[in-house]
PDB file of C-alpha atoms in Angstrom:
ATOM      1  CA  MET A 725      12.309 148.655 -50.343  1.00 69.00           C
ATOM      2  CA  ALA A 726      13.803 146.867 -53.339  1.00 88.00           C
ATOM      3  CA  TYR A 727      14.222 148.673 -56.631  1.00 93.00           C
ATOM      4  CA  GLY A 728      12.002 147.329 -59.414  1.00 96.00           C
ATOM      5  CA  LYS A 729      13.255 145.576 -62.527  1.00 97.00           C
ATOM      6  CA  LEU A 730      12.607 146.707 -66.096  1.00 98.00           C
ATOM      7  CA  GLU A 731      12.059 144.250 -68.946  1.00 98.00           C
ATOM      8  CA  VAL A 732      11.858 145.443 -72.553  1.00 98.00           C
ATOM      9  CA  VAL A 733      10.394 143.374 -75.386  1.00 98.00           C
ATOM     10  CA  CYS A 734      11.263 144.883 -78.769  1.00 97.00           C
ATOM     11  CA  GLY A 735      11.592 144.065 -82.440  1.00 96.00           C
ATOM     12  CA  PRO A 736       9.901 144.736 -85.779  1.00 94.00           C
ATOM     13  CA  MET A 737       6.201 144.510 -86.493  1.00 89.00           C
ATOM     14  CA  PHE A 738       4.711 141.008 -86.417  1.00 90.00           C
ATOM     15  CA  SER A 739       7.461 139.600 -84.183  1.00 93.00           C
ATOM     16  CA  GLY A 740       5.202 138.738 -81.236  1.00 90.00           C
ATOM     17  CA  LYS A 741       6.085 141.620 -78.905  1.00 92.00           C
ATOM     18  CA  SER A 742       2.604 142.039 -77.419  1.00 90.00           C
ATOM     19  CA  THR A 743       2.203 138.270 -77.086  1.00 91.00           C
ATOM     20  CA  GLU A 744       5.524 137.982 -75.239  1.00 93.00           C
ATOM     21  CA  MET A 745       4.648 140.848 -72.892  1.00 92.00           C
ATOM     22  CA  LEU A 746       1.201 139.355 -72.201  1.00 89.00           C
ATOM     23  CA  LYS A 747       2.882 136.028 -71.346  1.00 89.00           C
ATOM     24  CA  HIS A 748       5.021 137.864 -68.799  1.00 89.00           C
ATOM     25  CA  ALA A 749       1.892 139.463 -67.338  1.00 90.00           C
ATOM     26  CA  VAL A 750       0.164 136.083 -67.013  1.00 86.00           C
ATOM     27  CA  TRP A 751       3.292 134.546 -65.451  1.00 87.00           C
ATOM     28  CA  HIS A 752       3.438 137.413 -62.955  1.00 85.00           C
ATOM     29  CA  ILE A 753      -0.197 137.012 -61.943  1.00 82.00           C
ATOM     30  CA  HIS A 754      -0.019 133.227 -61.609  1.00 78.00           C
ATOM     31  CA  GLY A 755       3.478 133.170 -60.125  1.00 77.00           C
ATOM     32  CA  THR A 756       2.950 135.809 -57.458  1.00 79.00           C
ATOM     33  CA  GLY A 757      -0.803 136.250 -57.217  1.00 77.00           C
ATOM     34  CA  SER A 758      -0.119 139.966 -57.272  1.00 83.00           C
ATOM     35  CA  ARG A 759      -2.141 142.769 -58.772  1.00 91.00           C
ATOM     36  CA  ILE A 760      -0.880 144.242 -62.030  1.00 93.00           C
ATOM     37  CA  MET A 761      -1.803 147.111 -64.347  1.00 96.00           C
ATOM     38  CA  LEU A 762      -1.851 146.682 -68.115  1.00 94.00           C
ATOM     39  CA  LEU A 763      -1.573 149.949 -70.047  1.00 96.00           C
ATOM     40  CA  LYS A 764      -1.742 150.868 -73.715  1.00 92.00           C
ATOM     41  CA  PRO A 765      -1.500 154.188 -75.552  1.00 90.00           C
ATOM     42  CA  ALA A 766      -4.973 155.641 -76.122  1.00 89.00           C
ATOM     43  CA  PHE A 767      -3.686 156.590 -79.593  1.00 77.00           C
ATOM     44  CA  ASP A 768      -3.467 152.935 -80.669  1.00 74.00           C
ATOM     45  CA  VAL A 769      -6.998 151.894 -81.616  1.00 65.00           C
ATOM     46  CA  ARG A 770      -6.064 149.392 -84.363  1.00 66.00           C
ATOM     47  CA  TYR A 771      -7.649 146.354 -82.696  1.00 66.00           C
ATOM     48  CA  SER A 772      -9.374 147.748 -79.608  1.00 65.00           C
ATOM     49  CA  GLU A 773      -9.662 150.942 -77.611  1.00 68.00           C
ATOM     50  CA  THR A 774      -9.560 149.146 -74.247  1.00 74.00           C
ATOM     51  CA  LYS A 775      -7.526 145.969 -74.764  1.00 73.00           C
ATOM     52  CA  VAL A 776      -3.983 144.981 -75.599  1.00 79.00           C
ATOM     53  CA  VAL A 777      -4.570 142.708 -78.581  1.00 74.00           C
ATOM     54  CA  ASN A 778      -1.954 140.797 -80.545  1.00 71.00           C
ATOM     55  CA  HIS A 779      -2.091 140.294 -84.316  1.00 66.00           C
ATOM     56  CA  ASP A 780      -3.809 136.927 -83.777  1.00 74.00           C
ATOM     57  CA  GLY A 781      -6.718 138.624 -81.988  1.00 74.00           C
ATOM     58  CA  ILE A 782      -5.829 137.464 -78.456  1.00 75.00           C
ATOM     59  CA  GLY A 783      -6.318 140.285 -75.989  1.00 76.00           C
ATOM     60  CA  PHE A 784      -6.567 141.364 -72.383  1.00 82.00           C
ATOM     61  CA  ASP A 785      -8.297 144.362 -70.822  1.00 85.00           C
ATOM     62  CA  ALA A 786      -6.030 147.382 -70.539  1.00 90.00           C
ATOM     63  CA  ILE A 787      -6.199 150.995 -69.469  1.00 92.00           C
ATOM     64  CA  PRO A 788      -5.818 153.369 -72.440  1.00 94.00           C
ATOM     65  CA  VAL A 789      -3.508 156.198 -71.393  1.00 94.00           C
ATOM     66  CA  THR A 790      -2.316 159.597 -72.512  1.00 93.00           C
ATOM     67  CA  ARG A 791      -0.231 159.954 -69.337  1.00 95.00           C
ATOM     68  CA  MET A 792       0.839 157.675 -66.498  1.00 95.00           C
ATOM     69  CA  PRO A 793      -2.154 156.986 -64.247  1.00 94.00           C
ATOM     70  CA  GLU A 794      -1.948 156.717 -60.483  1.00 96.00           C
ATOM     71  CA  VAL A 795      -0.547 153.305 -59.668  1.00 97.00           C
ATOM     72  CA  PRO A 796      -2.064 151.970 -56.422  1.00 96.00           C
ATOM     73  CA  ALA A 797       0.311 150.751 -53.708  1.00 94.00           C
ATOM     74  CA  ASP A 798      -0.876 147.143 -54.042  1.00 94.00           C
ATOM     75  CA  VAL A 799       0.124 146.960 -57.730  1.00 95.00           C
ATOM     76  CA  THR A 800       3.433 145.108 -57.999  1.00 94.00           C
ATOM     77  CA  ALA A 801       3.903 145.217 -61.771  1.00 96.00           C
ATOM     78  CA  VAL A 802       2.987 147.522 -64.649  1.00 98.00           C
ATOM     79  CA  PHE A 803       2.940 146.308 -68.260  1.00 97.00           C
ATOM     80  CA  ILE A 804       2.902 148.856 -71.102  1.00 97.00           C
ATOM     81  CA  ASP A 805       2.303 147.938 -74.749  1.00 93.00           C
ATOM     82  CA  GLU A 806       3.368 149.925 -77.841  1.00 91.00           C
ATOM     83  CA  VAL A 807       5.728 152.194 -75.888  1.00 95.00           C
ATOM     84  CA  GLN A 808       6.979 153.869 -79.075  1.00 93.00           C
ATOM     85  CA  PHE A 809       3.664 155.766 -79.087  1.00 88.00           C
ATOM     86  CA  CYS A 810       4.160 157.060 -75.518  1.00 91.00           C
ATOM     87  CA  CYS A 811       5.572 160.429 -76.540  1.00 89.00           C
ATOM     88  CA  ALA A 812       4.245 163.793 -77.696  1.00 90.00           C
ATOM     89  CA  PRO A 813       1.697 164.430 -79.062  1.00 89.00           C
ATOM     90  CA  HIS A 814       0.106 161.155 -77.881  1.00 87.00           C
ATOM     91  CA  TYR A 815       1.485 161.100 -74.327  1.00 92.00           C
ATOM     92  CA  GLU A 816       1.644 163.903 -71.765  1.00 94.00           C
ATOM     93  CA  GLY A 817       4.828 163.840 -69.753  1.00 92.00           C
ATOM     94  CA  ASP A 818       7.938 161.705 -69.984  1.00 96.00           C
ATOM     95  CA  LEU A 819       7.354 157.948 -69.986  1.00 96.00           C
ATOM     96  CA  VAL A 820      11.019 157.251 -69.205  1.00 97.00           C
ATOM     97  CA  GLU A 821      10.795 159.347 -66.025  1.00 98.00           C
ATOM     98  CA  ASP A 822       7.448 157.753 -65.189  1.00 98.00           C
ATOM     99  CA  VAL A 823       9.063 154.303 -65.458  1.00 98.00           C
ATOM    100  CA  ARG A 824      12.002 155.443 -63.299  1.00 98.00           C
ATOM    101  CA  GLY A 825       9.516 156.558 -60.655  1.00 97.00           C
ATOM    102  CA  LEU A 826       7.750 153.188 -60.690  1.00 98.00           C
ATOM    103  CA  LEU A 827      11.054 151.305 -60.439  1.00 98.00           C
ATOM    104  CA  ALA A 828      12.124 153.480 -57.490  1.00 97.00           C
ATOM    105  CA  ARG A 829       8.904 152.413 -55.724  1.00 97.00           C
ATOM    106  CA  GLY A 830       9.814 148.757 -56.230  1.00 96.00           C
ATOM    107  CA  VAL A 831       7.266 148.192 -59.001  1.00 97.00           C
ATOM    108  CA  GLN A 832       8.287 145.727 -61.720  1.00 96.00           C
ATOM    109  CA  VAL A 833       7.837 147.188 -65.219  1.00 98.00           C
ATOM    110  CA  ALA A 834       7.646 145.385 -68.558  1.00 97.00           C
ATOM    111  CA  VAL A 835       7.197 147.214 -71.844  1.00 98.00           C
ATOM    112  CA  ALA A 836       6.789 146.152 -75.462  1.00 97.00           C
ATOM    113  CA  GLY A 837       7.363 148.218 -78.558  1.00 95.00           C
ATOM    114  CA  LEU A 838       9.061 148.799 -81.852  1.00 93.00           C
ATOM    115  CA  ASP A 839      12.752 149.564 -81.490  1.00 95.00           C
ATOM    116  CA  MET A 840      12.996 151.222 -84.938  1.00 93.00           C
ATOM    117  CA  ASP A 841      10.667 152.969 -87.333  1.00 89.00           C
ATOM    118  CA  TRP A 842      10.255 151.989 -90.989  1.00 88.00           C
ATOM    119  CA  GLN A 843      13.245 154.186 -91.894  1.00 87.00           C
ATOM    120  CA  GLY A 844      15.550 152.331 -89.506  1.00 89.00           C
ATOM    121  CA  ARG A 845      15.638 155.154 -86.944  1.00 90.00           C
ATOM    122  CA  PRO A 846      15.407 154.222 -83.260  1.00 95.00           C
ATOM    123  CA  PHE A 847      12.286 155.352 -81.437  1.00 94.00           C
ATOM    124  CA  PRO A 848      13.688 157.579 -78.641  1.00 95.00           C
ATOM    125  CA  VAL A 849      11.374 156.253 -75.894  1.00 96.00           C
ATOM    126  CA  THR A 850      12.156 152.633 -76.713  1.00 97.00           C
ATOM    127  CA  ALA A 851      15.886 153.377 -77.038  1.00 97.00           C
ATOM    128  CA  ALA A 852      15.993 155.042 -73.605  1.00 97.00           C
ATOM    129  CA  LEU A 853      14.105 152.159 -71.995  1.00 98.00           C
ATOM    130  CA  LEU A 854      16.430 149.640 -73.674  1.00 98.00           C
ATOM    131  CA  ALA A 855      19.397 151.466 -72.152  1.00 98.00           C
ATOM    132  CA  MET A 856      17.800 151.216 -68.685  1.00 97.00           C
ATOM    133  CA  ALA A 857      16.573 147.621 -69.012  1.00 98.00           C
ATOM    134  CA  ASP A 858      17.537 144.837 -66.639  1.00 98.00           C
ATOM    135  CA  LYS A 859      16.459 142.323 -69.274  1.00 98.00           C
ATOM    136  CA  VAL A 860      15.894 142.682 -73.031  1.00 98.00           C
ATOM    137  CA  PHE A 861      13.958 140.359 -75.308  1.00 97.00           C
ATOM    138  CA  LYS A 862      14.884 141.265 -78.905  1.00 97.00           C
ATOM    139  CA  LEU A 863      12.403 139.407 -81.099  1.00 97.00           C
ATOM    140  CA  ARG A 864      12.505 138.709 -84.803  1.00 95.00           C
ATOM    141  CA  SER A 865       9.872 138.053 -87.384  1.00 93.00           C
ATOM    142  CA  ARG A 866      10.055 136.363 -90.795  1.00 95.00           C
ATOM    143  CA  CYS A 867      10.914 138.364 -93.900  1.00 95.00           C
ATOM    144  CA  ALA A 868       7.824 138.752 -96.083  1.00 90.00           C
ATOM    145  CA  VAL A 869      10.044 138.398 -99.175  1.00 91.00           C
ATOM    146  CA  CYS A 870      12.368 135.458 -98.430  1.00 93.00           C
ATOM    147  CA  GLY A 871      11.363 134.003 -95.048  1.00 93.00           C
ATOM    148  CA  VAL A 872      14.643 134.504 -93.170  1.00 93.00           C
ATOM    149  CA  ASP A 873      14.848 136.313 -89.825  1.00 96.00           C
ATOM    150  CA  ALA A 874      13.531 139.864 -90.080  1.00 94.00           C
ATOM    151  CA  THR A 875      14.640 142.695 -87.810  1.00 94.00           C
ATOM    152  CA  LYS A 876      13.219 145.626 -89.785  1.00 94.00           C
ATOM    153  CA  THR A 877       9.743 146.970 -90.537  1.00 88.00           C
ATOM    154  CA  PHE A 878       8.973 147.821 -94.164  1.00 88.00           C
ATOM    155  CA  LYS A 879       6.324 150.419 -95.008  1.00 81.00           C
ATOM    156  CA  LYS A 880       4.386 149.460 -98.137  1.00 76.00           C
ATOM    157  CA  GLN A 881       2.711 152.808 -98.789  1.00 75.00           C
ATOM    158  CA  ARG A 882       5.327 155.521 -98.967  1.00 73.00           C
ATOM    159  CA  ASN A 883       4.847 158.889 -97.320  1.00 70.00           C
ATOM    160  CA  ASP A 884       6.919 160.920 -94.900  1.00 72.00           C
ATOM    161  CA  ARG A 885       4.879 160.130 -91.764  1.00 67.00           C
ATOM    162  CA  ARG A 886       7.098 158.503 -89.175  1.00 63.00           C
ATOM    163  CA  VAL A 887       4.175 157.289 -87.069  1.00 66.00           C
ATOM    164  CA  GLU A 888       1.155 155.936 -88.894  1.00 63.00           C
ATOM    165  CA  LEU A 889      -1.177 153.349 -87.410  1.00 61.00           C
ATOM    166  CA  GLY A 890      -1.413 150.312 -89.606  1.00 58.00           C
ATOM    167  CA  GLN A 891      -1.413 146.561 -89.780  1.00 66.00           C
ATOM    168  CA  ALA A 892      -0.418 144.123 -92.531  1.00 61.00           C
ATOM    169  CA  ASP A 893      -2.051 146.461 -95.051  1.00 69.00           C
ATOM    170  CA  LEU A 894       0.653 149.070 -94.396  1.00 73.00           C
ATOM    171  CA  TYR A 895       3.648 147.240 -92.887  1.00 81.00           C
ATOM    172  CA  GLU A 896       5.525 143.980 -93.233  1.00 89.00           C
ATOM    173  CA  PRO A 897       8.663 142.523 -91.663  1.00 92.00           C
ATOM    174  CA  ARG A 898      11.821 142.403 -93.778  1.00 94.00           C
ATOM    175  CA  CYS A 899      15.309 140.977 -93.443  1.00 94.00           C
ATOM    176  CA  ASN A 900      18.165 143.477 -93.663  1.00 91.00           C
ATOM    177  CA  ALA A 901      18.843 142.674 -97.332  1.00 91.00           C
ATOM    178  CA  HIS A 902      15.256 143.195 -98.533  1.00 90.00           C
ATOM    179  CA  TRP A 903      14.704 146.204 -96.293  1.00 87.00           C
ATOM    180  CA  HIS A 904      18.001 147.755 -97.447  1.00 79.00           C
ATOM    181  CA  ASP A 905      17.184 147.184-101.134  1.00 65.00           C
ATOM    182  CA  HIS A 906      13.932 149.072-100.599  1.00 62.00           C
ATOM    183  CA  SER A 907      15.544 151.870 -98.597  1.00 56.00           C
ATOM    184  CA  GLN A 908      18.085 152.635-101.308  1.00 50.00           C
ATOM    185  CA  ARG A 909      15.539 153.387-104.025  1.00 46.00           C
ATOM    186  CA  PRO A 910      15.608 156.948-105.426  1.00 40.00           C
ATOM    187  CA  GLY A 911      13.641 159.393-103.320  1.00 42.00           C
ATOM    188  CA  VAL A 912      14.117 157.485-100.076  1.00 44.00           C
ATOM    189  CA  GLU A 913      16.476 158.940 -97.502  1.00 44.00           C
ATOM    190  CA  LEU A 914      17.539 157.212 -94.336  1.00 43.00           C
ATOM    191  CA  ALA A 915      18.228 159.279 -91.265  1.00 42.00           C
ATOM    192  CA  LEU A 916      19.867 157.208 -88.556  1.00 40.00           C
ATOM    193  CA  GLU A 917      20.261 159.911 -85.947  1.00 40.00           C
ATOM    194  CA  ILE A 918      17.860 160.117 -83.035  1.00 36.00           C
TER     195      ILE A 918
END
C-alpha cells in the first residue's frame, strides 16, 4: 500500500485558505471519482455548524468534529479546514498523530489553517503539519492598510485571548510593516516561542 500525501494550505485570515482547500477537494472528486471526507472543527460555527464555508459564502457539507471520526476504507482523501482549532480544549486527541495514521493507510490528506496567531506565534498543530507536508501552499492576502501582500493577521479588538472566533469585525490582514507597527505599541508583547 502506498503512503498518503499531505498538503497544507496556510496563511493569514482572508487569504483564501478554505477556498483553495475546497478546490483541491473538488479536483480530487472529479479527477479520481473517489469518495472523500470533509471535516471541520465543531468549535468553528462562524458561518455554519455543518459546512466548510469561505468568506464569500461558498460552502460544502462537512462533518463537525471534536476528534477524528472513523474513516471508512473506501475514503481515499480527507480534507480538514481550520486545523489551528484542532487542539485542546476543542479537539480530543492529537490531530498530528491522527493525520499520520491516515497517511500510513494510504489516505491523501489536505488541511487548511492559520499558520500564525494575531501575535505572530505559530499555531503548534499547523506548524507540525507544515513540517510533515509533502506540499505547502502559503497564501497571502492584501493589507487592509496599504494593499500590499499581507502575511499576518491583525486583531482589531485587543485582549489576551489567543483563540477568539471572529470575522472581519475582529480581524484583518496586514503586511509586515503595518502589523509590526501595531505590535510595537505600549502594552503589546510578542511571544515568538511555541
